Every structure is written in C-alpha cells, then in structure tokens.
C-alpha cells in the first residue's frame, strides 16, 4: 500500500484526459481493492472520468464501446441488490459482456475454493472480476493470482472502494466550490462493522475534510486509536459518542446501516434505544449547517439509523448516490482495464 | 582456528545415512553446554554416537567464534502438531520428525489434537511405533489429551496415558474451558507427577476473532482477538493452581504459546509467589507482529520507537507486501510490538521457561484461502532457530539464553519425563545440533521438509543454517 496524496490545498487540478481505453498517465492500478492505494490525482481522475461517464448515462440510450468484448463477471458471495445491479448496469453501458455469479446455485455451494472459482471464471473469459465477499481481505488473494482486474465490491468489514468514490463524487457535486477541504463530514452509526466507513475514511481525509465518526462506544471500538495514529499514519479524524457534538455545524452526514445481529451479540441493548440516541432525525439535523447533505449507502432501516423524513428530505442525496454509483463504477471499470493484463501464466 | 566439522558414520560400510550412529570431530566451533552453562570455543569428539571427549579452549580473542559455527545440545520442542493420525496430508510423524531434525530439534512433544485425539493408551503406543518405523532418531514424546475426546466434558484416561508414557496432558487447540475440569485435571495429573498444559484463551472473548485486537485489525476490518482473552484465562488458571497445589503438591501447570505482556506478568507474579507454573512462547510471537498482516515485513523490535511505543507502519511507509497473507493466521494471533517486547523480556529474565514452536502444518486446501477462513497455524519448526538468531543478532537476546530456551528450559518443564539435562557430558549419548550463525539460508517451499503449506517467511533469508543434527547418537539431519 502506498500513501495517499492529499488534495492540494490550492485546489488545483491537473489536466486530465478522461478517455477510457488508453491508459491515462496517472492511473497505475490493475485492481481496485481499496481506496487506500489511490493518490489524490488518481482519486481526481476517477472523479473526472465519472463526469464523462455521467454524460453517457444521461443519454436516452446510454452506450459506450469502451469495454466491447470485455468479460466482466460479478462474483457475489453475499446478497446484494444495489451494488450488483449497479456494476452490471455500468458494465453494460460500456458494452462489456456481463456474467453474474452468486454463491447460491453454483459450485461455490459444493465447497469450491475462491481461487478455484476464480480460475474457472478466468478460463471462461472473465477479464474483470467484481467481488463481494463476507470475509475481509478476500479479494486480495484473488488479485494475487488473477490475470485480469479485480474490483472489490465490498469485503467483510474492510473496504467498499466504489462506494467511497461515489460518496465523494456525490458530495463534491453539492458542496459549494466542489471541494471538501475543511468541510465537516460525519459518519454516523455502526462504524466498527462498516466497510463503507473505512473506505470513506481514506478518501474523505485525503480530500481534506474534517471527518468525524460517531456512534455508540461498542460500535467505535478501536477507532480512537486509529484517529490518534491518523489515516495513513498522518491524517487525523475525530471520534465521538456525542451525536450533538458530531452534528453541530456539519456540512454532511452519512448514516450507516445498523444490522439486527448487533443486538444478539450484546453490542446494543435494543433497536429502540439505538434509534433514540443515534438515529438521524430532523431535530438532530437542525444542529448541522443549513443545507447539510445527507447520505446513506443503503439499504436503509428507516426509523432506526435514519428517520424516513430525513431520508426522503430536501437535502438527502441518497437517490443520487445510487444514480452516481453507475457512473463511478463505469469510471473504475474503464480505468482498471486500461492497465494491461498480467502476462505469463 | 577456523572451525571444522568432520562427520563419519560409525558404521563405515553403510554411508552416512539418517539413523546411523555417528563419529564426529568438531574443532574450532563455539560450544554451548546448557547443562553446565558453559560456552566457549572447544573440541568435541563423538565415537559410536557417544561423546568421547570435550575440551575447552580459553585463549583470549576467541569470542568471535560465537558468531560462527555453534554446537549446542539438541533442541526440545514442547509443542508440535504432527497431524498423524487423521491429518496426514498436512504432516505425518515421519515428515514432522524430519522437519524437526532440520530445525535442530532432537526431541519433539506431539500435541494430542489428532483425529481421533490421543486420549487412550493404545494411541500412544501407535504413535511411538510409527515414529520408530520412520527411522528418524528424533525422540517423540507424546502429550495426552486432558479431557476425553478433547470434548472438555470429562477427564481423559489420564492414568492409563501416564502408564503409556505421556509427558503431560493438554487439550491444546482449545482451552480447558470448564474451570472445574481444569481443577480436577491439575489435581489428577499432579498425582501422576505430570503437568497440565493449557492453551489459555477465554473463548467468550474470541468468537470469530481473526487478528490481534489493535490498530491493524481496525484498519484491515478484521475481528479482534483481545489480549485480555488470554490474560484472563492465564489468571484463572493460576488462581485454580494456587488452590489445587495446597492439596496436591505435585500439581503443575504449563501455559503454552503466551503472547501478551499481561499474561507474562501474571506468570512472573505467580512464580514469585512460588507457584509451580511454567510457560512458553513461540518464535513467531517473539519476532513477528500483527503489522505483517498489513504487509509490513520488519522484525518486532524494528516496530518500536525509542520510547518503546509501537510504531505506525503506515506512517513509516513500512508496508511492502500484500495484506491478508493467510500464512500469518495463527492462534493466538500475532500481537503488537509492545506485547512481543514483553514476551522477549520474559524470556530474557526467565519468566518464560521455553521457546516452543507450536508447529502447526496445514494443507494448501486449508490454508491458501481467504484470511478469515484459513486454519490458524504456522509450520515453524524449521524456522524457529533462524528467527531466534535474528533476535540474537539484533541484540534482543543473548545467544546462551536462546539456546537454554530450546534445551534445558523445556527439559525443566517436562521434569523427569525428559531425562537428563541437555549437555555434553563425556560418556553420554550425543544429542546435538551444529549450525553456522554466519551462514544465511533462504526459506523456500522446496527446501522445507514439513508437508505444511506456506510459511510467512518464504523468500526471506534467516541466519543459522543447520549443518548437522545428531539425536540419540544417530544422524538425524545433515545439510548437503
């Protein structure tokens, strides 16, 4: 892993040519496993490429030939609707040949190993493997051997890089001036178990945002030490259990999904208590800046981590996150495939 | 004088094959006699597998020899998993003993968590017969299960196992979770004059745990294995021992693979209070840290700053390898540098009695998978010496202490069951290892004798190539 370069404080952007097939000079990653390896110019390249892709998506019949004839396989070991469909739509817009594999109804159920499954899919022409897996780090062992590109669509609690990139893309379109430098961004909820939170910590701190993570103490375990050490060993963030302090004067707040099994594990007393203390309600949001942006990676438990009127409110970007996800994933697919396949066996 | 190792089979017609009694002339080497505590340059002559003579040279300026060819008593591993019966694809008694000899070990204590587990006398006999049939002169000592079937519900046939020659009792792989059974096992085993060897882990705190609970686990999104889960188990075990020993004077507790400073401190206090407790640490918990999971490849002592605080591998730019290498999955997990330093300090001051490998080979099928699905364990019996010598070379540990922890230390833990203290008494059967501290060797899959797949050290070079291992007067290993 290399250190992420942060956004230059003058906000200058390099000249970037966002074509999809020729390898852009700034891009070097055959895989996208997490946001931690992206330099700031590379993050910006994803943003700029996504803008080009968004123009394609906005057409009546979105279609680019960028990945014509390229096999994109969605290998999902965990249930997912929005991420899988988003990758599928993104790949189709780029004219890729899309195959969907889910853990149910495949040899995975017969106990085939992840690496054997990868080799099989490779032999069947997969050039890009989009992997969702319940075990943290699973895409890394595939990336070690796969000839093509691996895109992490969420691994355990570890990372969800395309989500973090689409969150950043969505935020930048709405914050005045388009830069998050100095903006207070709150990640609220079950941070401990959240791959979305971890990937966002890398990109948001790289963007220069004043990042706060907030939730019940049991769901922040270990994060104070990370906050003190700093993301990448340098970029501090703030950890608090005080939701009012977190939301006060916030520019954006991202609520995280709360899983029912947290109660069974003894991490929380009840959903009711969680909603009362940490639910994102209209009243609480009043502490934030006027026009505070509201995000949620989905799927939502309305009435638990986020009130229904906040989720569908005027400042909610939740629907837009979903729409932007397609453009950002198109950008990621085109960028990773711009780096040639690994040669040799 | 440059060292010279001259080896001949005692049986001249047969060639220097494994298992043959040896004649050996060692001159100019650095001898470490753990039994007497003496070390220095000298000459050692072995005839027909017996130490014929030892002569010490005390010319000034010979200390440099300590950095060259070293002759030490053969090592004893208190903790190895040989996987036979039931797991022969990962290791057999034969392959495990061969790997042990390559690592300099001449005595191996086999853990009983085979399939089925060694909880009956007949299985002890079978293991012994298999070891004899392997032709390896490495001595196999068997540890018996503490509870029937390692089920944790009733005592195993401890008396019958003792009669069959086991050297201790353990449910290793799991703790003895029921405190009442641990109490009874300590008392009953104490009556038999044998130690109970516990794997200290409070399972209530380690459900789903993948890595040391710390910064690395937080960043990598791995489920934490808190240090407290070990320390509370250690404290429980010691509290129970303190009561049992009032009634059963022979009761003995050995705590294996300790990995945290808090555990070491509990043992230090218990020993100061005179309790019959011993403990071991593994080479990997002394020399590797959880940073390796994130891709760091520096040694434990390099991960500390001058004030003794753990450094941040991200800040240092110390991450050079891919993260989530499943060969690093082990139980207890690799800890942070502050804990490894506490383990090293415990080893240096004698709180830690022995270094045991916890050699835990697995097949590629079980190991070359997602990190959190990989079976825990490092097959480290061949790299133990090299890791310890890295610590010695870095000034973390005196050579003599490292050798003690592999020889007289484990011998003391085993008590009378292991025989005389490892040393070079004239007339005794030669049991020794010859290694060259100055000669580095590269850990390569093809070069290891274990069947276990993978090692976190593949591709690394380690000091201390083993040149020769002699077990029970017979050739156990010879570098080509």
PDB file of N, CA and C in Angstrom, chain A residues 266-310:
ATOM      1  N   UNK A 266     -24.831  -8.601  21.788  1.00  0.00           N
ATOM      2  CA  UNK A 266     -24.676  -7.876  23.049  1.00  0.00           C
ATOM      3  C   UNK A 266     -24.004  -6.532  22.904  1.00  0.00           C
ATOM      4  N   UNK A 267     -23.938  -6.027  21.680  1.00  0.00           N
ATOM      5  CA  UNK A 267     -23.280  -4.739  21.467  1.00  0.00           C
ATOM      6  C   UNK A 267     -24.214  -3.560  21.742  1.00  0.00           C
ATOM      7  N   UNK A 268     -25.513  -3.843  21.653  1.00  0.00           N
ATOM      8  CA  UNK A 268     -26.507  -2.784  21.858  1.00  0.00           C
ATOM      9  C   UNK A 268     -27.677  -3.368  22.627  1.00  0.00           C
ATOM     10  N   UNK A 269     -28.314  -2.533  23.457  1.00  0.00           N
ATOM     11  CA  UNK A 269     -29.478  -3.038  24.194  1.00  0.00           C
ATOM     12  C   UNK A 269     -30.681  -3.299  23.294  1.00  0.00           C
ATOM     13  N   UNK A 270     -30.997  -2.356  22.433  1.00  0.00           N
ATOM     14  CA  UNK A 270     -32.200  -2.542  21.612  1.00  0.00           C
ATOM     15  C   UNK A 270     -32.171  -1.574  20.433  1.00  0.00           C
ATOM     16  N   UNK A 271     -32.949  -1.902  19.424  1.00  0.00           N
ATOM     17  CA  UNK A 271     -33.093  -1.014  18.271  1.00  0.00           C
ATOM     18  C   UNK A 271     -33.720   0.307  18.699  1.00  0.00           C
ATOM     19  N   UNK A 272     -34.688   0.193  19.598  1.00  0.00           N
ATOM     20  CA  UNK A 272     -35.411   1.381  20.058  1.00  0.00           C
ATOM     21  C   UNK A 272     -34.429   2.366  20.696  1.00  0.00           C
ATOM     22  N   UNK A 273     -33.562   1.827  21.548  1.00  0.00           N
ATOM     23  CA  UNK A 273     -32.605   2.692  22.223  1.00  0.00           C
ATOM     24  C   UNK A 273     -31.608   3.288  21.215  1.00  0.00           C
ATOM     25  N   UNK A 274     -31.230   2.462  20.238  1.00  0.00           N
ATOM     26  CA  UNK A 274     -30.302   2.972  19.230  1.00  0.00           C
ATOM     27  C   UNK A 274     -30.938   4.127  18.455  1.00  0.00           C
ATOM     28  N   UNK A 275     -32.189   3.900  18.041  1.00  0.00           N
ATOM     29  CA  UNK A 275     -32.877   4.937  17.263  1.00  0.00           C
ATOM     30  C   UNK A 275     -33.002   6.221  18.075  1.00  0.00           C
ATOM     31  N   UNK A 276     -33.289   6.074  19.357  1.00  0.00           N
ATOM     32  CA  UNK A 276     -33.477   7.250  20.210  1.00  0.00           C
ATOM     33  C   UNK A 276     -32.175   8.022  20.379  1.00  0.00           C
ATOM     34  N   UNK A 277     -31.071   7.321  20.508  1.00  0.00           N
ATOM     35  CA  UNK A 277     -29.807   8.005  20.804  1.00  0.00           C
ATOM     36  C   UNK A 277     -28.987   8.355  19.574  1.00  0.00           C
ATOM     37  N   UNK A 278     -29.073   7.518  18.551  1.00  0.00           N
ATOM     38  CA  UNK A 278     -28.184   7.722  17.407  1.00  0.00           C
ATOM     39  C   UNK A 278     -28.910   7.822  16.061  1.00  0.00           C
ATOM     40  N   UNK A 279     -30.228   7.772  16.091  1.00  0.00           N
ATOM     41  CA  UNK A 279     -30.965   7.916  14.845  1.00  0.00           C
ATOM     42  C   UNK A 279     -30.819   9.338  14.306  1.00  0.00           C
ATOM     43  N   UNK A 280     -30.703   9.446  12.987  1.00  0.00           N
ATOM     44  CA  UNK A 280     -30.577  10.770  12.363  1.00  0.00           C
ATOM     45  C   UNK A 280     -31.989  11.303  12.114  1.00  0.00           C
ATOM     46  N   UNK A 281     -32.394  12.227  12.984  1.00  0.00           N
ATOM     47  CA  UNK A 281     -33.748  12.784  12.892  1.00  0.00           C
ATOM     48  C   UNK A 281     -33.680  14.235  12.438  1.00  0.00           C
ATOM     49  N   UNK A 282     -34.825  14.738  12.062  1.00  0.00           N
ATOM     50  CA  UNK A 282     -34.926  16.133  11.633  1.00  0.00           C
ATOM     51  C   UNK A 282     -34.473  17.076  12.754  1.00  0.00           C
ATOM     52  N   UNK A 283     -34.858  16.745  13.997  1.00  0.00           N
ATOM     53  CA  UNK A 283     -34.495  17.603  15.131  1.00  0.00           C
ATOM     54  C   UNK A 283     -32.980  17.658  15.281  1.00  0.00           C
ATOM     55  N   UNK A 284     -32.351  16.508  15.211  1.00  0.00           N
ATOM     56  CA  UNK A 284     -30.886  16.473  15.364  1.00  0.00           C
ATOM     57  C   UNK A 284     -30.202  17.202  14.215  1.00  0.00           C
ATOM     58  N   UNK A 285     -30.746  16.983  13.031  1.00  0.00           N
ATOM     59  CA  UNK A 285     -30.124  17.579  11.852  1.00  0.00           C
ATOM     60  C   UNK A 285     -30.158  19.115  11.918  1.00  0.00           C
ATOM     61  N   UNK A 286     -31.052  19.637  12.752  1.00  0.00           N
ATOM     62  CA  UNK A 286     -31.132  21.088  12.904  1.00  0.00           C
ATOM     63  C   UNK A 286     -29.851  21.668  13.510  1.00  0.00           C
ATOM     64  N   UNK A 287     -29.073  20.802  14.179  1.00  0.00           N
ATOM     65  CA  UNK A 287     -27.797  21.244  14.738  1.00  0.00           C
ATOM     66  C   UNK A 287     -26.765  21.506  13.646  1.00  0.00           C
ATOM     67  N   UNK A 288     -26.945  20.830  12.534  1.00  0.00           N
ATOM     68  CA  UNK A 288     -25.972  20.936  11.446  1.00  0.00           C
ATOM     69  C   UNK A 288     -26.179  22.242  10.691  1.00  0.00           C
ATOM     70  N   UNK A 289     -25.248  22.502   9.776  1.00  0.00           N
ATOM     71  CA  UNK A 289     -25.398  23.702   8.966  1.00  0.00           C
ATOM     72  C   UNK A 289     -26.673  23.618   8.144  1.00  0.00           C
ATOM     73  N   UNK A 290     -27.210  24.750   7.817  1.00  0.00           N
ATOM     74  CA  UNK A 290     -28.320  24.779   6.864  1.00  0.00           C
ATOM     75  C   UNK A 290     -27.836  24.114   5.589  1.00  0.00           C
ATOM     76  N   UNK A 291     -28.658  23.251   5.068  1.00  0.00           N
ATOM     77  CA  UNK A 291     -28.247  22.617   3.824  1.00  0.00           C
ATOM     78  C   UNK A 291     -27.254  21.486   4.026  1.00  0.00           C
ATOM     79  N   UNK A 292     -27.158  20.993   5.241  1.00  0.00           N
ATOM     80  CA  UNK A 292     -26.287  19.829   5.488  1.00  0.00           C
ATOM     81  C   UNK A 292     -26.731  18.668   4.601  1.00  0.00           C
ATOM     82  N   UNK A 293     -25.776  18.077   3.921  1.00  0.00           N
ATOM     83  CA  UNK A 293     -26.096  16.993   2.989  1.00  0.00           C
ATOM     84  C   UNK A 293     -26.261  15.677   3.744  1.00  0.00           C
ATOM     85  N   UNK A 294     -27.193  14.857   3.298  1.00  0.00           N
ATOM     86  CA  UNK A 294     -27.473  13.587   3.969  1.00  0.00           C
ATOM     87  C   UNK A 294     -27.225  12.437   2.995  1.00  0.00           C
ATOM     88  N   UNK A 295     -26.399  11.496   3.448  1.00  0.00           N
ATOM     89  CA  UNK A 295     -26.100  10.321   2.623  1.00  0.00           C
ATOM     90  C   UNK A 295     -26.367   9.042   3.406  1.00  0.00           C
ATOM     91  N   UNK A 296     -26.562   7.979   2.675  1.00  0.00           N
ATOM     92  CA  UNK A 296     -26.704   6.649   3.276  1.00  0.00           C
ATOM     93  C   UNK A 296     -26.340   5.646   2.185  1.00  0.00           C
ATOM     94  N   UNK A 297     -25.475   4.685   2.509  1.00  0.00           N
ATOM     95  CA  UNK A 297     -25.047   3.758   1.448  1.00  0.00           C
ATOM     96  C   UNK A 297     -26.112   2.725   1.095  1.00  0.00           C
ATOM     97  N   UNK A 298     -27.153   2.615   1.936  1.00  0.00           N
ATOM     98  CA  UNK A 298     -28.206   1.643   1.692  1.00  0.00           C
ATOM     99  C   UNK A 298     -27.735   0.233   1.977  1.00  0.00           C
ATOM    100  N   UNK A 299     -28.639  -0.686   2.140  1.00  0.00           N
ATOM    101  CA  UNK A 299     -30.078  -0.434   2.291  1.00  0.00           C
ATOM    102  C   UNK A 299     -30.389   0.164   3.660  1.00  0.00           C
ATOM    103  N   UNK A 300     -31.446   0.986   3.704  1.00  0.00           N
ATOM    104  CA  UNK A 300     -31.750   1.717   4.935  1.00  0.00           C
ATOM    105  C   UNK A 300     -32.722   0.958   5.827  1.00  0.00           C
ATOM    106  N   UNK A 301     -32.557   1.160   7.145  1.00  0.00           N
ATOM    107  CA  UNK A 301     -33.605   0.814   8.103  1.00  0.00           C
ATOM    108  C   UNK A 301     -34.248   2.134   8.493  1.00  0.00           C
ATOM    109  N   UNK A 302     -35.268   2.533   7.777  1.00  0.00           N
ATOM    110  CA  UNK A 302     -35.890   3.816   8.112  1.00  0.00           C
ATOM    111  C   UNK A 302     -36.533   3.720   9.483  1.00  0.00           C
ATOM    112  N   UNK A 303     -36.334   4.779  10.263  1.00  0.00           N
ATOM    113  CA  UNK A 303     -36.849   4.766  11.625  1.00  0.00           C
ATOM    114  C   UNK A 303     -35.861   4.198  12.619  1.00  0.00           C
ATOM    115  N   UNK A 304     -34.734   3.647  12.136  1.00  0.00           N
ATOM    116  CA  UNK A 304     -33.694   3.188  13.044  1.00  0.00           C
ATOM    117  C   UNK A 304     -32.517   4.152  12.948  1.00  0.00           C
ATOM    118  N   UNK A 305     -31.650   3.943  11.933  1.00  0.00           N
ATOM    119  CA  UNK A 305     -30.498   4.848  11.861  1.00  0.00           C
ATOM    120  C   UNK A 305     -30.840   6.169  11.165  1.00  0.00           C
ATOM    121  N   UNK A 306     -31.959   6.198  10.475  1.00  0.00           N
ATOM    122  CA  UNK A 306     -32.340   7.431   9.787  1.00  0.00           C
ATOM    123  C   UNK A 306     -33.867   7.529   9.761  1.00  0.00           C
ATOM    124  N   UNK A 307     -34.356   8.709  10.063  1.00  0.00           N
ATOM    125  CA  UNK A 307     -35.801   8.918  10.029  1.00  0.00           C
ATOM    126  C   UNK A 307     -36.265   9.010   8.579  1.00  0.00           C
ATOM    127  N   UNK A 308     -37.482   8.535   8.328  1.00  0.00           N
ATOM    128  CA  UNK A 308     -37.988   8.492   6.955  1.00  0.00           C
ATOM    129  C   UNK A 308     -38.023   9.885   6.333  1.00  0.00           C
ATOM    130  N   UNK A 309     -38.381  10.884   7.121  1.00  0.00           N
ATOM    131  CA  UNK A 309     -38.485  12.222   6.528  1.00  0.00           C
ATOM    132  C   UNK A 309     -37.110  12.817   6.227  1.00  0.00           C
ATOM    133  N   UNK A 310     -36.089  12.351   6.944  1.00  0.00           N
ATOM    134  CA  UNK A 310     -34.730  12.802   6.618  1.00  0.00           C
ATOM    135  C   UNK A 310     -34.241  12.097   5.357  1.00  0.00           C
TER     136      UNK A 310
END
